[in-house]
Coordinates of C-alpha atoms and ligand atoms in Angstrom, one line a residue:
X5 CA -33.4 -9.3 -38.9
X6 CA -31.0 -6.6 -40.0
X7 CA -30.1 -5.8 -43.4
X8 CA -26.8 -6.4 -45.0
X9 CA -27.5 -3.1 -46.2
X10 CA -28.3 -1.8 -43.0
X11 CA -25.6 -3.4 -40.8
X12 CA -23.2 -2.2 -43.9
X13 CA -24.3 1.3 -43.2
X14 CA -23.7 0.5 -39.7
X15 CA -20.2 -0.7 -39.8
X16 CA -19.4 2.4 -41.9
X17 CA -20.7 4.8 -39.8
X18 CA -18.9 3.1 -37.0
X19 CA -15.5 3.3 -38.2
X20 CA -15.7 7.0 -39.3
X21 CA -16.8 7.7 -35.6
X22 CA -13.9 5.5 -34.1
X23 CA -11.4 7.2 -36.8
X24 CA -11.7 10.6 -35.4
X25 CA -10.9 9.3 -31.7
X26 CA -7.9 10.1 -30.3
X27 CA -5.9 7.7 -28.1
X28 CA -1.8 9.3 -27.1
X29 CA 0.8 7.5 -25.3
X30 CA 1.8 9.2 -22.1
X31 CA 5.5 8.3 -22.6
X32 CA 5.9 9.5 -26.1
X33 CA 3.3 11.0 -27.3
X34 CA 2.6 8.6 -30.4
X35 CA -1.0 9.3 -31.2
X36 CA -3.2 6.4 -32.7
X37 CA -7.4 6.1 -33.6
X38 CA -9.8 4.2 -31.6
X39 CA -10.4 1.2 -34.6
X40 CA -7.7 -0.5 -33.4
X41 CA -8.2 -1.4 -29.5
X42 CA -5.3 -1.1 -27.6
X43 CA -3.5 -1.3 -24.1
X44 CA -0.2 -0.7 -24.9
X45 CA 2.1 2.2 -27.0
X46 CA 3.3 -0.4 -29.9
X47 CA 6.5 2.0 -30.3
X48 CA 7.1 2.3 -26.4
X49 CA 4.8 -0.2 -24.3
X50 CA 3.8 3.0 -22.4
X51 CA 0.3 3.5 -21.2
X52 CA -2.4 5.2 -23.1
X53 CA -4.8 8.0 -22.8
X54 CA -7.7 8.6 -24.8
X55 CA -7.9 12.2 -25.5
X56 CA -10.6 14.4 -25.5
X57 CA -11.6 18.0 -26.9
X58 CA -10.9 20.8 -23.9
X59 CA -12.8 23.6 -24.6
X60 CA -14.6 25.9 -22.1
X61 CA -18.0 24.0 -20.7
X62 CA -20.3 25.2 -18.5
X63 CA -22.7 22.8 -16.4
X64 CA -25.4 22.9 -19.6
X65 CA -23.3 22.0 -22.1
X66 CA -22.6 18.9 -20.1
X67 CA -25.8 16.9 -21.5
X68 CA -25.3 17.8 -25.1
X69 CA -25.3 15.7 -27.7
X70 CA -26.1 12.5 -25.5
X71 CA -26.9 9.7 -27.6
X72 CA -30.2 8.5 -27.3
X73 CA -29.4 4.7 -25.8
X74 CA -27.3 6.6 -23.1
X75 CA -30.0 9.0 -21.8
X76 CA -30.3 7.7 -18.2
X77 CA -26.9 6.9 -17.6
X78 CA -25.2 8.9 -14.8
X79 CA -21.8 8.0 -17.2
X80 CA -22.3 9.1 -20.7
X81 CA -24.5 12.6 -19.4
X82 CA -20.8 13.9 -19.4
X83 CA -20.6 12.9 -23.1
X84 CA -18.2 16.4 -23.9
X85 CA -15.8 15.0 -21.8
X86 CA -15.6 11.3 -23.0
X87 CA -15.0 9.6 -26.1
X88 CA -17.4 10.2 -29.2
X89 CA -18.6 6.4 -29.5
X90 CA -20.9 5.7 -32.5
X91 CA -24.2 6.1 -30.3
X92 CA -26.1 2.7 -31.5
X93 CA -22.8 1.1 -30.0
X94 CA -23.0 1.9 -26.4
X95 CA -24.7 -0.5 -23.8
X96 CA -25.6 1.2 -20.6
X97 CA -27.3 -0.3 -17.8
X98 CA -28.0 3.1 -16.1
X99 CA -24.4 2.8 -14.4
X100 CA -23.7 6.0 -11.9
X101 CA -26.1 8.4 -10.5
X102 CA -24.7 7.5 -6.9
X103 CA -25.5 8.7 -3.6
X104 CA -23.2 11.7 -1.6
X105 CA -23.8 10.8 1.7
X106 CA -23.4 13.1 4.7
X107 CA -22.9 11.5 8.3
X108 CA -21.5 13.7 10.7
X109 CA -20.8 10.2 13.1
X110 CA -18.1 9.4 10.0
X111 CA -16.7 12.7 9.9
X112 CA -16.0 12.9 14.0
X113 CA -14.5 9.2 13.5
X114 CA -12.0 10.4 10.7
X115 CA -11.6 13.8 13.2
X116 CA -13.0 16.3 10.6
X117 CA -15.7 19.1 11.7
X118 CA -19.4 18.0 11.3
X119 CA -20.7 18.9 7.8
X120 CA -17.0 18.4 6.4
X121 CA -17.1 14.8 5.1
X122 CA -19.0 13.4 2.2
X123 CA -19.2 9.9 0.9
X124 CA -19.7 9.0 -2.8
X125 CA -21.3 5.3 -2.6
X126 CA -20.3 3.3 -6.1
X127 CA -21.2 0.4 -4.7
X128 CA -24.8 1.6 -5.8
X129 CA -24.2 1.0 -9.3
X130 CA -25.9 -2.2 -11.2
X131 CA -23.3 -5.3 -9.7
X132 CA -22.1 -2.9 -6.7
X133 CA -19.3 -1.2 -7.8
X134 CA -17.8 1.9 -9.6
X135 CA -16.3 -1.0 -11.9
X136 CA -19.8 -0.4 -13.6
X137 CA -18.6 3.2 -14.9
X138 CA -15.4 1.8 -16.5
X139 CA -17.0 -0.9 -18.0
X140 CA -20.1 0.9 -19.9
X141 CA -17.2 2.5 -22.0
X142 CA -15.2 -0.5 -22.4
X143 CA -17.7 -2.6 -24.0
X144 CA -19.5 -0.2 -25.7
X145 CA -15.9 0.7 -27.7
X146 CA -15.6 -3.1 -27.9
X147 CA -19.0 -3.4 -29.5
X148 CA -18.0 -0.4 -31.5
X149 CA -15.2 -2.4 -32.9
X150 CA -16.4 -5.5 -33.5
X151 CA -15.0 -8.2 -30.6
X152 CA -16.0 -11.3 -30.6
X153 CA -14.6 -11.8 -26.9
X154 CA -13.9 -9.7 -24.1
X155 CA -11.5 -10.6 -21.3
X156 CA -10.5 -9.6 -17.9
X157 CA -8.0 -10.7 -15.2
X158 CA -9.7 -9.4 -11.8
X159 CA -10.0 -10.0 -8.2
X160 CA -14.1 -9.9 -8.4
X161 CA -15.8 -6.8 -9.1
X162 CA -14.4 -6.3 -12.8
X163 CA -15.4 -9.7 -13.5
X164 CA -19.2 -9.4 -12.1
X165 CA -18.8 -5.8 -14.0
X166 CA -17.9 -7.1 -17.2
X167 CA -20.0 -10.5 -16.8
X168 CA -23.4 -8.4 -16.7
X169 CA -22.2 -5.7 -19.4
X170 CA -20.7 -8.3 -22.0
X171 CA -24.1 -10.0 -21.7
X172 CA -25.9 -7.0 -22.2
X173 CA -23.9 -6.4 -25.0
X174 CA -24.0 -10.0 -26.9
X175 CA -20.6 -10.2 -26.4
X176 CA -18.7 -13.9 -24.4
X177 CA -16.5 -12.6 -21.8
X178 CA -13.8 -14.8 -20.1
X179 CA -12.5 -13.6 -17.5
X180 CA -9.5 -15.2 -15.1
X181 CA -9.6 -15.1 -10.7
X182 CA -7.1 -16.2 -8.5
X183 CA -8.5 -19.3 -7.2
X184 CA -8.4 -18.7 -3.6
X185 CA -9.1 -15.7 -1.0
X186 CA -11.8 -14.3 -3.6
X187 CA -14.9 -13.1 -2.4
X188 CA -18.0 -16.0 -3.4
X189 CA -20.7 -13.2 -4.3
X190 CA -18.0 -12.0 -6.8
X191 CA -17.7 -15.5 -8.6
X192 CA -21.0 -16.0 -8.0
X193 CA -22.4 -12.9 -9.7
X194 CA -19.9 -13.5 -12.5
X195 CA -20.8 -17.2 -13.2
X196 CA -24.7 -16.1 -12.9
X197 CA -24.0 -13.4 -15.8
X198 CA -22.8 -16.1 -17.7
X199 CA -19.0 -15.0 -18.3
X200 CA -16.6 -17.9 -18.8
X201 CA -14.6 -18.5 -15.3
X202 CA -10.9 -19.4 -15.2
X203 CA -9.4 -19.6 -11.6
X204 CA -5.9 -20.0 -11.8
X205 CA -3.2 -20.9 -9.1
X206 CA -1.4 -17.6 -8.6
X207 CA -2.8 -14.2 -7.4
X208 CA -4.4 -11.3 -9.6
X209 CA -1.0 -10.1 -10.8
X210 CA -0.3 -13.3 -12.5
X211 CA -3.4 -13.7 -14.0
X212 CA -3.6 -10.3 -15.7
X213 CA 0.4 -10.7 -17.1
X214 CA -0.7 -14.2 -18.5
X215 CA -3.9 -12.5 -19.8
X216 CA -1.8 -10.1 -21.6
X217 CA 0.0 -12.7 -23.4
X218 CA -3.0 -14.1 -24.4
X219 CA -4.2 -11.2 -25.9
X220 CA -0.9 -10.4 -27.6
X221 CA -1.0 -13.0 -29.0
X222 CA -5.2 -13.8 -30.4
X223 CA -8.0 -11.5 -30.9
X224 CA -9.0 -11.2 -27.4
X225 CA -10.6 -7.4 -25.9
X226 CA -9.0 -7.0 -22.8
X227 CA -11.0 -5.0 -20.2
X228 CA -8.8 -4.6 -17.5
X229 CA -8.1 -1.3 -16.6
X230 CA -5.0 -0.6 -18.4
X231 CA -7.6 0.0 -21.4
X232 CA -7.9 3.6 -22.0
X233 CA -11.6 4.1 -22.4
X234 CA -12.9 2.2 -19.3
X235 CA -10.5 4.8 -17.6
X236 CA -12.7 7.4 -19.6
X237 CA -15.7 6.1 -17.7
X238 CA -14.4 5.8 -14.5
X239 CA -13.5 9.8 -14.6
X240 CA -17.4 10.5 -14.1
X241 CA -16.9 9.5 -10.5
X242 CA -15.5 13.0 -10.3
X243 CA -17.7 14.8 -12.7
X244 CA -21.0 13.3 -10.6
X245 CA -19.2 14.1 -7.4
X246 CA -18.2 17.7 -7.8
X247 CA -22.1 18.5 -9.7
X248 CA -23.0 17.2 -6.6
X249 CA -21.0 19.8 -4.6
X250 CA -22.0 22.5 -7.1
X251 CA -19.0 22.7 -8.6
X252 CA -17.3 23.6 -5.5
X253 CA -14.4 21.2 -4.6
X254 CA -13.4 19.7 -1.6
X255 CA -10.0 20.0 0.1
X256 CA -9.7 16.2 -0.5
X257 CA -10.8 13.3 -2.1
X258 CA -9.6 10.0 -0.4
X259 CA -9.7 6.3 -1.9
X260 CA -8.9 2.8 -1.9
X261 CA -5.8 2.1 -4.6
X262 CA -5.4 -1.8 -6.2
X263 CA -4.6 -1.2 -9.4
X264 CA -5.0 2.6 -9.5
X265 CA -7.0 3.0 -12.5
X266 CA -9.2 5.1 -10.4
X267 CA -5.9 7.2 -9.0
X268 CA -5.1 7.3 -12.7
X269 CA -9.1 8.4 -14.0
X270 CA -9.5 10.8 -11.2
X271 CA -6.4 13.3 -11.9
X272 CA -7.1 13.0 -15.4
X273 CA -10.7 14.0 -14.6
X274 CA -9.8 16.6 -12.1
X275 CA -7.3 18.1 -14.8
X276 CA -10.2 18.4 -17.5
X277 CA -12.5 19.7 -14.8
X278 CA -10.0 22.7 -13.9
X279 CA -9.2 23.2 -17.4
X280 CA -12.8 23.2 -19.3
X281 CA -13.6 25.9 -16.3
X282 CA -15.9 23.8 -14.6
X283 CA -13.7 24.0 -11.1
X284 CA -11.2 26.8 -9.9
X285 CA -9.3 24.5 -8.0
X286 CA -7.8 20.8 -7.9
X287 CA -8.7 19.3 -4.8
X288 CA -6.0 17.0 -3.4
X289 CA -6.4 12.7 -4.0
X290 CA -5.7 11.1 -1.2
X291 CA -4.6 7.9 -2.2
X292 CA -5.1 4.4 0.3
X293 CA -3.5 1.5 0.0
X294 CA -3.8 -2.0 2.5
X295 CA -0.6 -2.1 4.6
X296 CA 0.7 -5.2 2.8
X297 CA 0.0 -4.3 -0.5
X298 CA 1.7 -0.8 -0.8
X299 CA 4.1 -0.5 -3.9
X300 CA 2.3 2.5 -4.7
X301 CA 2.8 3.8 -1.2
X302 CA 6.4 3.1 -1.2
X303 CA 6.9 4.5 -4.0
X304 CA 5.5 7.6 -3.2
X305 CA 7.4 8.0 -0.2
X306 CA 10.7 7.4 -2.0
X307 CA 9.8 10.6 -3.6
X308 CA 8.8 8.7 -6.6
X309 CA 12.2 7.0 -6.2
X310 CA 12.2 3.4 -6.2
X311 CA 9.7 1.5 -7.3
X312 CA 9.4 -2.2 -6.1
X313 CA 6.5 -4.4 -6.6
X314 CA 5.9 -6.8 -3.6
X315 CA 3.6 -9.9 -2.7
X316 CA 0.3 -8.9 -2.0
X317 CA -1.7 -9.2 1.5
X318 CA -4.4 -7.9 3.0
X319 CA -8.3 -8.9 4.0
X320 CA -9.4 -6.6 1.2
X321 CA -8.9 -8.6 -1.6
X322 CA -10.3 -6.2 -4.3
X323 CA -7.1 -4.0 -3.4
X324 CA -5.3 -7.1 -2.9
X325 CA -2.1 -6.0 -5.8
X326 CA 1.5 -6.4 -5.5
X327 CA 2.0 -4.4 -8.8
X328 CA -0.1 -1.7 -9.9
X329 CA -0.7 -2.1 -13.6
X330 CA -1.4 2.0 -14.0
X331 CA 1.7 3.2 -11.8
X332 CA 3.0 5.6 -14.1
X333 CA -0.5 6.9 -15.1
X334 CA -1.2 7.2 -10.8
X335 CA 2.1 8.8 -10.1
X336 CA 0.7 11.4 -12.8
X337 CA -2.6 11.9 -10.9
X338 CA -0.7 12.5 -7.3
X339 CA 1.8 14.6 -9.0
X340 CA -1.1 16.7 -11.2
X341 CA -3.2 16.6 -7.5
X342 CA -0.7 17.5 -5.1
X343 CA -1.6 14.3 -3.7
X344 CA -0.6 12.3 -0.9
X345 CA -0.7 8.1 -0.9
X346 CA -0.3 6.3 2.7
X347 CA -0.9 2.9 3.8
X348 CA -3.7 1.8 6.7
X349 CA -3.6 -1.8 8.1
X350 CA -5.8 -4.2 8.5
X351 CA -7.2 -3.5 11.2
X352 CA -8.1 0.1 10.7
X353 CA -9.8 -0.8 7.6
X354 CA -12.1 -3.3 9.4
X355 CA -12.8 -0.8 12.1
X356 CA -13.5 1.9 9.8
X357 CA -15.8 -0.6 7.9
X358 CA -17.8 -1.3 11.1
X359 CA -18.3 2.9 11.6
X360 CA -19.8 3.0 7.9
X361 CA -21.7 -0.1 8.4
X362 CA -22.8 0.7 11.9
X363 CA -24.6 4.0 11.0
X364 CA -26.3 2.2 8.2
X365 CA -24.7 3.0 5.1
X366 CA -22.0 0.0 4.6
X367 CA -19.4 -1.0 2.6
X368 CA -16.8 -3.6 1.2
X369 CA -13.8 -4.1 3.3
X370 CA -11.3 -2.1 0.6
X371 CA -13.8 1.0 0.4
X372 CA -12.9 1.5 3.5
X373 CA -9.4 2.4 3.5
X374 CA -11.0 5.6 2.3
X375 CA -12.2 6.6 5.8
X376 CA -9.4 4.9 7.3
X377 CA -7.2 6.6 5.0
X378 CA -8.4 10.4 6.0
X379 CA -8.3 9.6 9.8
X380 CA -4.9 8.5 9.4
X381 CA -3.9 11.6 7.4
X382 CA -5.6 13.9 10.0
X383 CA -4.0 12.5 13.3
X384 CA -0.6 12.9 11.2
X385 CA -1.8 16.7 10.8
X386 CA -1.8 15.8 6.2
X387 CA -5.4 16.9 6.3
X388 CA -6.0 19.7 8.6
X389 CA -8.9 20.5 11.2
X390 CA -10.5 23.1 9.1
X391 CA -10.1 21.1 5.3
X392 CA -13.2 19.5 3.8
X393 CA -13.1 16.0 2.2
X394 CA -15.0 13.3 0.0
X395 CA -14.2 9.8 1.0
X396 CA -15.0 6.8 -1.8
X397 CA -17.2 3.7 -0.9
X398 CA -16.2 2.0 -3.7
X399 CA -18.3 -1.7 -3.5
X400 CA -21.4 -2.7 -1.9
X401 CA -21.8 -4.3 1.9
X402 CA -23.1 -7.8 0.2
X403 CA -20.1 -8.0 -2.3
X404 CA -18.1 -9.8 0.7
X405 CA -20.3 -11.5 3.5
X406 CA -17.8 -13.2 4.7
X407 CA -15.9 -10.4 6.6
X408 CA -18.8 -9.4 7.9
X409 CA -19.7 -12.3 9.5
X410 CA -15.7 -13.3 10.3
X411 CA -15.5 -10.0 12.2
X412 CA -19.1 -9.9 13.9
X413 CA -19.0 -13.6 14.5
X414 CA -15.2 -14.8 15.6
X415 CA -13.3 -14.1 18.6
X416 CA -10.2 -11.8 18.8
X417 CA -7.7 -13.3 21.4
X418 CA -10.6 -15.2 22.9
X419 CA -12.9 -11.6 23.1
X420 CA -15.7 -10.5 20.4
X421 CA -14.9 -7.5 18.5
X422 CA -16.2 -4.6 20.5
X423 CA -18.5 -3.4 17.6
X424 CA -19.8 -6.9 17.2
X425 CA -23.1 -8.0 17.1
X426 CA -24.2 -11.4 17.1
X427 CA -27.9 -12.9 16.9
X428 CA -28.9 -14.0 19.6
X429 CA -31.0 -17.3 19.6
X430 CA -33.8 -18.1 21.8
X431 CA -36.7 -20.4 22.3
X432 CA -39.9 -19.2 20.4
X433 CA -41.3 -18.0 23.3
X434 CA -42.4 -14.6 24.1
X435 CA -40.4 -14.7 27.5
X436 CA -37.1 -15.9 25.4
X437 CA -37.9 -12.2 24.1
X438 CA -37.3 -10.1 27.0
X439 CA -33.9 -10.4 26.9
X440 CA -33.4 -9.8 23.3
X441 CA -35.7 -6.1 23.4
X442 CA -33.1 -5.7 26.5
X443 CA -30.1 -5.9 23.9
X444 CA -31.4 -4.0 21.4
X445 CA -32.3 -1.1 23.2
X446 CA -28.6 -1.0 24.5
X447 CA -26.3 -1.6 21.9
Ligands
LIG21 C1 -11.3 -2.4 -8.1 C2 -11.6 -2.0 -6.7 C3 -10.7 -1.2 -6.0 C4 -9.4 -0.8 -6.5 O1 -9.5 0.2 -7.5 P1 -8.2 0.4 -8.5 O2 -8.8 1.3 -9.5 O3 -7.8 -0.9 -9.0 O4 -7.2 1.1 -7.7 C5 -11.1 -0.8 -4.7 N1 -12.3 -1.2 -4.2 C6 -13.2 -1.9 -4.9 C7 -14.4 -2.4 -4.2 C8 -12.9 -2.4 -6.2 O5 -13.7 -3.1 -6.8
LIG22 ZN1 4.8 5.4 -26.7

């Protein structure tokens, strides 16, 4: 058992560490501390950033001063360029460290030359995807504070995130899903971690506007990604990605946008990177989105115009979104960039899925917009023959089974898929095998 003097000493040393953060609002600069958590400007409702120190860095002083409980996580061994959590606060489950894969099969699909593409896999993080990196800084700054609940509106993966982190932390979680078209590993990993599920009748953008009225209004953490410091975490994506690249950046960086706090995290990130030293250039986001759930797209092609949010559809529910919660934050990040956003249907993204399944690497249906996303851009002559790129895989192959099967398995206009593959199921007889070692050496 703790001491009261001990956890005294504790708290104390807590708060003086939270008191020197720095969060700022991005519409009017109003700065505020990190004791008090918060999603909002209280003077303007705009969105917040969580600042950190800028001065020059080279790739040693990335590990320095790394709190011991965070030693083998591929998040906090950036610690110069996050926030300054009290140490014995964070809770890590050894979140990034994720694989840059090179397949020259992907790159010919998406028309770059062979040795141009790269693609980061966060769906090897601990529940399978890069929701892992957000949420290691979210509830660690919860736990720093004190919550006694942490919440989340999500269309899966930040609820099997914050599931497995709040219960590594101590901490209840509740979290609320729309209660159809949601993926039943998502719920499932969620339930298993032991959050508190609420599925409600209305899609993801209802449940987090309703979740933000009940946090207005009772001491509730919210976790979704319009908090500043899982944003913080989420930035690593890029630090990993470019150390991988030696610091060298790639014409392009291509991924799925829902919500956009990635969009948002990434041109933050990129911007610290270039101005710390650490990169001489900025490569370009190129941001994805499911053809009918767009706004962001739209917008973008308005020149930044006309915003309009719009019912969401598409088979890749994690990006399913009708209204961004980070718009203004993403615009900043395309705008910082020099980046593009387009749209890919359906049906590119499932065919692109197949290609990064097929050559045994494999990924959730809204990871692959990324691939999708950069073939697009090529053939429209956006991303030239010559430019390099990293695409993001942002959630694992078993996070959503059932498009797997539903494309492998069922018909299109009374014809399989061409990529499909389908047991095949014979007597238990070694003759019943012939025909099977025929079809596998063939596909
Ligand atoms: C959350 C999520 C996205 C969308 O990311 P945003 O930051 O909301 O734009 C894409 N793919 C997967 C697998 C996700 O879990
Ligand atoms: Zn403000």
């Amino acid at each position: 058992m703790e001491t009261t003097l001990a956890a005294e000493n504790r708290d104390v040393s807590r708060a003086t560490a939270l008191a020197q953060i720095v969060v700022r609002c991005m519409e009017c600069g109003r700065r505020y501390d990190g004791v008090t958590p918060r999603t909002a400007c209280t003077e303007c409702g705009g969105l917040l950033d969580v600042v950190v120190p800028l001065n020059r860095l080279t790739p040693d002083d990335l590990g320095q001063g790394l709190p011991e409980a965070a030693r083998n996580s591929g998040v906090w061994r950036y610690w110069p360029l996050l926030p300054q959590l009290p140490g014995d606060a964070i809770v890590s489950r050894w979140e990034g460290n994720t694989a840059l894969y090179r397949d020259d099969r992907l790159a010919r699909f998406a028309g770059l030359q062979d040795g141009a593409l790269r693609m980061k896999h966060e769906g090897q993080n601990p529940t399978g995807s890069f929701k892992d990196r957000g949420m290691t800084v979210g509830v660690s700054h919860a736990k720093a504070v004190g919550a006694k609940i942490i919440a989340c509106a999500s269309t899966g993966n930040t609820s099997a995130s914050l599931a497995s982190y709040a219960a590594a932390a101590g901490i209840p979680a509740l979290v609320l899903v729309p209660a159809t078209r949601i993926s039943a590993g998502k719920i499932a990993q969620t339930i298993a971690y032991g959050a508190k599920v609420v599925q409600i009748d209305g899609d993801f953008d209802r449940a987090l506007a309703l979740l933000r009225e009940l946090t207005a209004a009772y001491d509730v953490y919210l976790v979704n990604s319009v908090n500043p410091f899982r944003l913080e975490g989420q930035k690593t994506i890029m630090f990993e990605l470019l150390e991988q690249l030696n610091w060298q950046a790639p014409d392009w960086i291509a991924l799925p946008g829902g919500n956009l706090g990635n969009t948002s995290a990434f041109g933050k990130a990129l911007a610290e990177l270039h101005q710390v030293g650490l990169i001489d250039r900025i490569p370009r986001l190129a941001v994805i989105q499911a053809a009918g759930a767009a706004p962001f797209a739209h917008y973008f092609q308005s020149g930044f115009e006309e915003y309009e949010a719009v019912h969401a559809d598409t088979v890749a529910t994690a990006i399913k979104i009708g209204d961004p919660a980070s718009t203004p934050r993403a615009r900043r990040s395309i705008e910082v960039t020099q980046g593009w956003v387009t749209t890919v249907t359906d049906d590119e993204i499932l065919e692109a899925k197949a290609v990064i399944d097929g050559v045994g690497i494999g990924c959730e249906p809204a990871s692959a917009a990324s691939l999708a996303g950069l073939k697009k851009l090529r053939a429209e002559g956006v991303i030239l023959p010559e430019h390099t790129a990293v695409g993001l895989l942002t959630g694992n192959i078993l996070k959503d089974t059932d498009a797997v099967t539903t494309y492998h398995f069922e018909d299109v206009n009374g014809a399989p898929r061409t990529a499909a593959n389908r047991p095949l199921r014979v007597a238990a007889e070694l003759s019943a095998l012939e025909q099977a070692l025929s079809d596998a050496l063939h596909r």
